[in-house]
CSV table of C-alpha atoms in Angstrom, one decimal:
chain,number,residue,atom,x,y,z
A,1,THR,CA,-7.1,3.2,-35.8
A,2,VAL,CA,-9.7,5.0,-33.7
A,3,ILE,CA,-9.5,2.3,-31.1
A,4,ARG,CA,-5.7,2.5,-31.0
A,5,ARG,CA,-5.8,6.2,-30.7
A,6,LYS,CA,-8.3,6.0,-27.8
A,7,GLN,CA,-6.0,3.4,-26.1
A,8,ALA,CA,-3.0,5.6,-26.6
A,9,GLU,CA,-4.9,8.6,-25.1
A,10,GLU,CA,-5.9,6.6,-22.1
A,11,ALA,CA,-2.4,5.3,-21.6
A,12,LEU,CA,-1.1,8.9,-21.8
A,13,GLN,CA,-3.7,10.1,-19.3
A,14,ARG,CA,-2.8,7.2,-16.9
A,15,ALA,CA,0.9,8.2,-17.2
A,16,ARG,CA,0.0,11.9,-16.4
A,17,ASP,CA,-2.0,10.8,-13.4
A,18,GLU,CA,0.9,8.7,-12.1
A,19,LEU,CA,3.4,11.5,-12.5
A,20,ALA,CA,1.0,13.8,-10.7
A,21,VAL,CA,0.8,11.5,-7.8
A,22,LEU,CA,4.6,11.1,-7.6
A,23,TYR,CA,5.0,14.9,-7.8
A,24,GLU,CA,2.5,15.4,-5.0
A,25,VAL,CA,4.3,12.9,-2.8
A,26,SER,CA,7.6,14.6,-3.5
A,27,ALA,CA,6.1,18.0,-2.7
A,28,ALA,CA,4.6,16.6,0.5
A,29,ALA,CA,8.1,15.4,1.5
A,30,SER,CA,9.5,18.9,1.1
A,31,ARG,CA,6.9,20.5,3.4
A,32,ALA,CA,6.4,17.7,5.9
A,33,GLU,CA,7.2,18.7,9.5
A,34,SER,CA,7.7,15.1,10.7
A,35,LEU,CA,8.0,11.6,9.3
A,36,PRO,CA,4.5,10.5,10.6
A,37,ALA,CA,3.0,13.6,8.9
A,38,LEU,CA,4.8,12.8,5.7
A,39,LEU,CA,3.7,9.1,5.8
A,40,ALA,CA,0.1,10.1,6.5
A,41,GLU,CA,0.1,12.5,3.5
A,42,THR,CA,1.7,9.9,1.3
A,43,LEU,CA,-0.9,7.3,2.4
A,44,SER,CA,-3.7,9.7,1.6
A,45,ARG,CA,-2.3,10.5,-1.9
A,46,ALA,CA,-1.8,6.8,-2.7
A,47,MET,CA,-5.3,6.0,-1.5
A,48,GLU,CA,-6.8,8.7,-3.7
A,49,ALA,CA,-4.8,7.7,-6.8
A,50,LEU,CA,-5.6,4.0,-6.4
A,51,ARG,CA,-9.2,4.5,-5.4
A,52,SER,CA,-8.6,2.6,-2.2
A,53,ASP,CA,-11.0,2.4,0.7
A,54,MET,CA,-8.5,1.6,3.5
A,55,GLY,CA,-4.8,1.9,4.0
A,56,ALA,CA,-2.0,1.8,6.6
A,57,VAL,CA,1.7,2.4,7.0
A,58,TYR,CA,3.8,0.3,9.3
A,59,LEU,CA,7.5,1.1,10.1
A,60,LEU,CA,10.1,-1.4,11.2
A,61,ASP,CA,11.0,-1.2,14.9
A,62,GLU,CA,14.7,-1.6,15.4
A,63,ALA,CA,14.1,-3.9,18.5
A,64,GLY,CA,12.5,-6.8,16.7
A,65,ASP,CA,11.6,-9.8,18.9
A,66,GLY,CA,15.1,-11.1,19.5
A,67,ALA,CA,14.3,-14.3,17.5
A,68,GLY,CA,14.7,-12.8,14.0
A,69,ALA,CA,11.1,-11.7,13.5
A,70,ALA,CA,10.7,-8.0,12.6
A,71,ARG,CA,8.4,-5.8,14.7
A,72,LEU,CA,6.3,-3.3,12.8
A,73,ARG,CA,4.7,-0.2,14.3
A,74,ARG,CA,1.6,1.4,12.7
A,75,VAL,CA,2.3,5.1,12.1
A,76,ALA,CA,-0.6,6.1,9.8
A,77,HIS,CA,-3.9,4.6,8.8
A,78,ARG,CA,-7.1,5.8,7.0
A,79,GLY,CA,-10.5,4.3,6.4
A,80,ILE,CA,-10.0,1.3,8.6
A,81,PRO,CA,-12.8,0.7,11.2
A,82,ALA,CA,-11.6,0.7,14.7
A,83,GLU,CA,-12.7,-2.8,15.3
A,84,SER,CA,-10.8,-4.0,12.3
A,85,LEU,CA,-7.5,-2.3,13.1
A,86,LEU,CA,-4.6,-4.6,13.9
A,87,GLN,CA,-2.8,-3.8,17.1
A,88,GLU,CA,-0.5,-0.9,16.8
A,89,GLU,CA,2.5,-3.2,16.8
A,90,VAL,CA,2.6,-6.4,14.8
A,91,MET,CA,5.2,-9.0,14.3
A,92,ALA,CA,6.2,-9.9,10.8
A,93,ARG,CA,5.9,-13.7,11.3
A,94,PRO,CA,8.3,-15.6,9.1
A,95,ASP,CA,5.4,-17.2,7.2
A,96,GLY,CA,3.4,-13.9,7.0
A,97,LEU,CA,2.9,-11.5,4.2
A,98,PHE,CA,4.8,-8.6,5.8
A,99,ALA,CA,7.9,-10.8,6.2
A,100,ALA,CA,7.7,-11.9,2.6
A,101,VAL,CA,7.4,-8.2,1.4
A,102,LEU,CA,10.3,-7.2,3.6
A,103,ALA,CA,12.5,-10.1,2.6
A,104,GLU,CA,11.9,-9.9,-1.1
A,105,GLY,CA,11.6,-6.1,-1.3
A,106,GLU,CA,8.8,-6.4,-3.8
A,107,PRO,CA,5.1,-5.5,-3.6
A,108,LEU,CA,2.5,-8.3,-3.0
A,109,LEU,CA,-1.0,-8.5,-4.3
A,110,ILE,CA,-3.6,-10.5,-2.4
A,111,PRO,CA,-6.8,-10.8,-4.6
A,112,ASP,CA,-9.0,-11.8,-1.6
A,113,VAL,CA,-7.9,-11.4,2.0
A,114,THR,CA,-10.5,-13.9,3.2
A,115,THR,CA,-8.8,-16.8,1.4
A,116,ASP,CA,-5.1,-16.1,2.1
A,117,PRO,CA,-3.7,-17.9,5.2
A,118,ARG,CA,-1.0,-15.3,5.5
A,119,MET,CA,-3.5,-12.6,6.4
A,120,PRO,CA,-4.3,-11.9,10.1
A,121,GLU,CA,-7.3,-13.9,11.3
A,122,ILE,CA,-9.5,-10.8,11.8
A,123,MET,CA,-9.1,-10.0,8.1
A,124,GLN,CA,-9.9,-13.5,7.0
A,125,HIS,CA,-13.3,-13.3,8.6
A,126,GLY,CA,-14.2,-9.8,7.3
A,127,PRO,CA,-15.5,-8.6,4.0
A,128,ARG,CA,-13.9,-9.7,0.7
A,129,MET,CA,-11.2,-7.2,0.0
A,130,THR,CA,-8.2,-7.1,-2.3
A,131,PHE,CA,-5.0,-6.0,-0.7
A,132,ILE,CA,-1.7,-4.7,-2.0
A,133,VAL,CA,1.3,-4.1,0.2
A,134,ALA,CA,4.6,-2.5,-0.9
A,135,PRO,CA,7.9,-2.1,0.9
A,136,LEU,CA,8.9,1.4,2.0
A,137,ARG,CA,12.5,2.2,1.3
A,138,ALA,CA,14.8,5.2,1.6
A,139,GLU,CA,18.3,5.3,0.1
A,140,GLY,CA,18.2,1.5,-0.3
A,141,GLN,CA,17.2,0.8,3.3
A,142,MET,CA,14.0,-1.0,4.2
A,143,LEU,CA,11.8,1.2,6.4
A,144,GLY,CA,8.5,-0.7,6.6
A,145,VAL,CA,5.4,-1.3,4.5
A,146,MET,CA,2.4,0.5,3.0
A,147,GLY,CA,-0.8,-1.4,2.4
A,148,LEU,CA,-4.0,-0.5,0.6
A,149,MET,CA,-7.3,-2.3,0.4
A,150,ARG,CA,-10.6,-2.0,-1.6
A,151,ASP,CA,-13.5,-4.3,-2.5
A,152,ALA,CA,-12.3,-7.6,-4.0
A,153,GLU,CA,-14.6,-7.0,-7.0
A,154,GLN,CA,-12.3,-4.2,-8.0
A,155,SER,CA,-8.9,-5.9,-7.8
A,156,PHE,CA,-5.7,-3.9,-8.3
A,157,GLY,CA,-4.1,-4.1,-11.7
A,158,LEU,CA,-0.4,-4.4,-12.4
A,159,GLU,CA,-0.1,-0.7,-13.2
A,160,GLU,CA,-1.6,0.1,-9.8
A,161,VAL,CA,0.8,-2.2,-8.0
A,162,ALA,CA,3.7,-0.6,-9.9
A,163,LEU,CA,2.4,2.9,-8.9
A,164,LEU,CA,2.1,2.0,-5.2
A,165,ALA,CA,5.7,0.6,-5.4
A,166,SER,CA,6.9,3.9,-6.9
A,167,VAL,CA,5.1,5.9,-4.3
A,168,ALA,CA,6.5,3.7,-1.5
A,169,ASP,CA,10.0,4.2,-2.9
A,170,GLN,CA,9.6,8.0,-2.7
């Protein structure tokens, strides 16, 4: 019974922490002066809550490429070394992970970016990192994606993926 009580207390603390993050994101939305400022604050809060080393937010560009591939524009990032940053605009290739997240509307977990062929080449040749990416939505409309990374030895759990999805839906 002591073990069950300890597990229940830990679950309750996790739930409190998750609610605190969602509250902070909602509060940031009410005081944000611009969408980029709001997204930067949301990214920062998500990274803190999920103990993430790096993160970025990409918004859909209405123009696309004319051939059905979505174009994404980076509007916020944190912790990513300059030499590792993808270009400011990226195409969501039909076989790529951003296209999968946008099409399915569900978060995606990549346990090791160096082994997933959907990852950009620069990331496949870098350090072993785990990566989660979630769709950003507002009022049912797909706006873009938010992605977080940390050392592959500390993979994201299902609760963390769910929390990022909740934050991204805010």
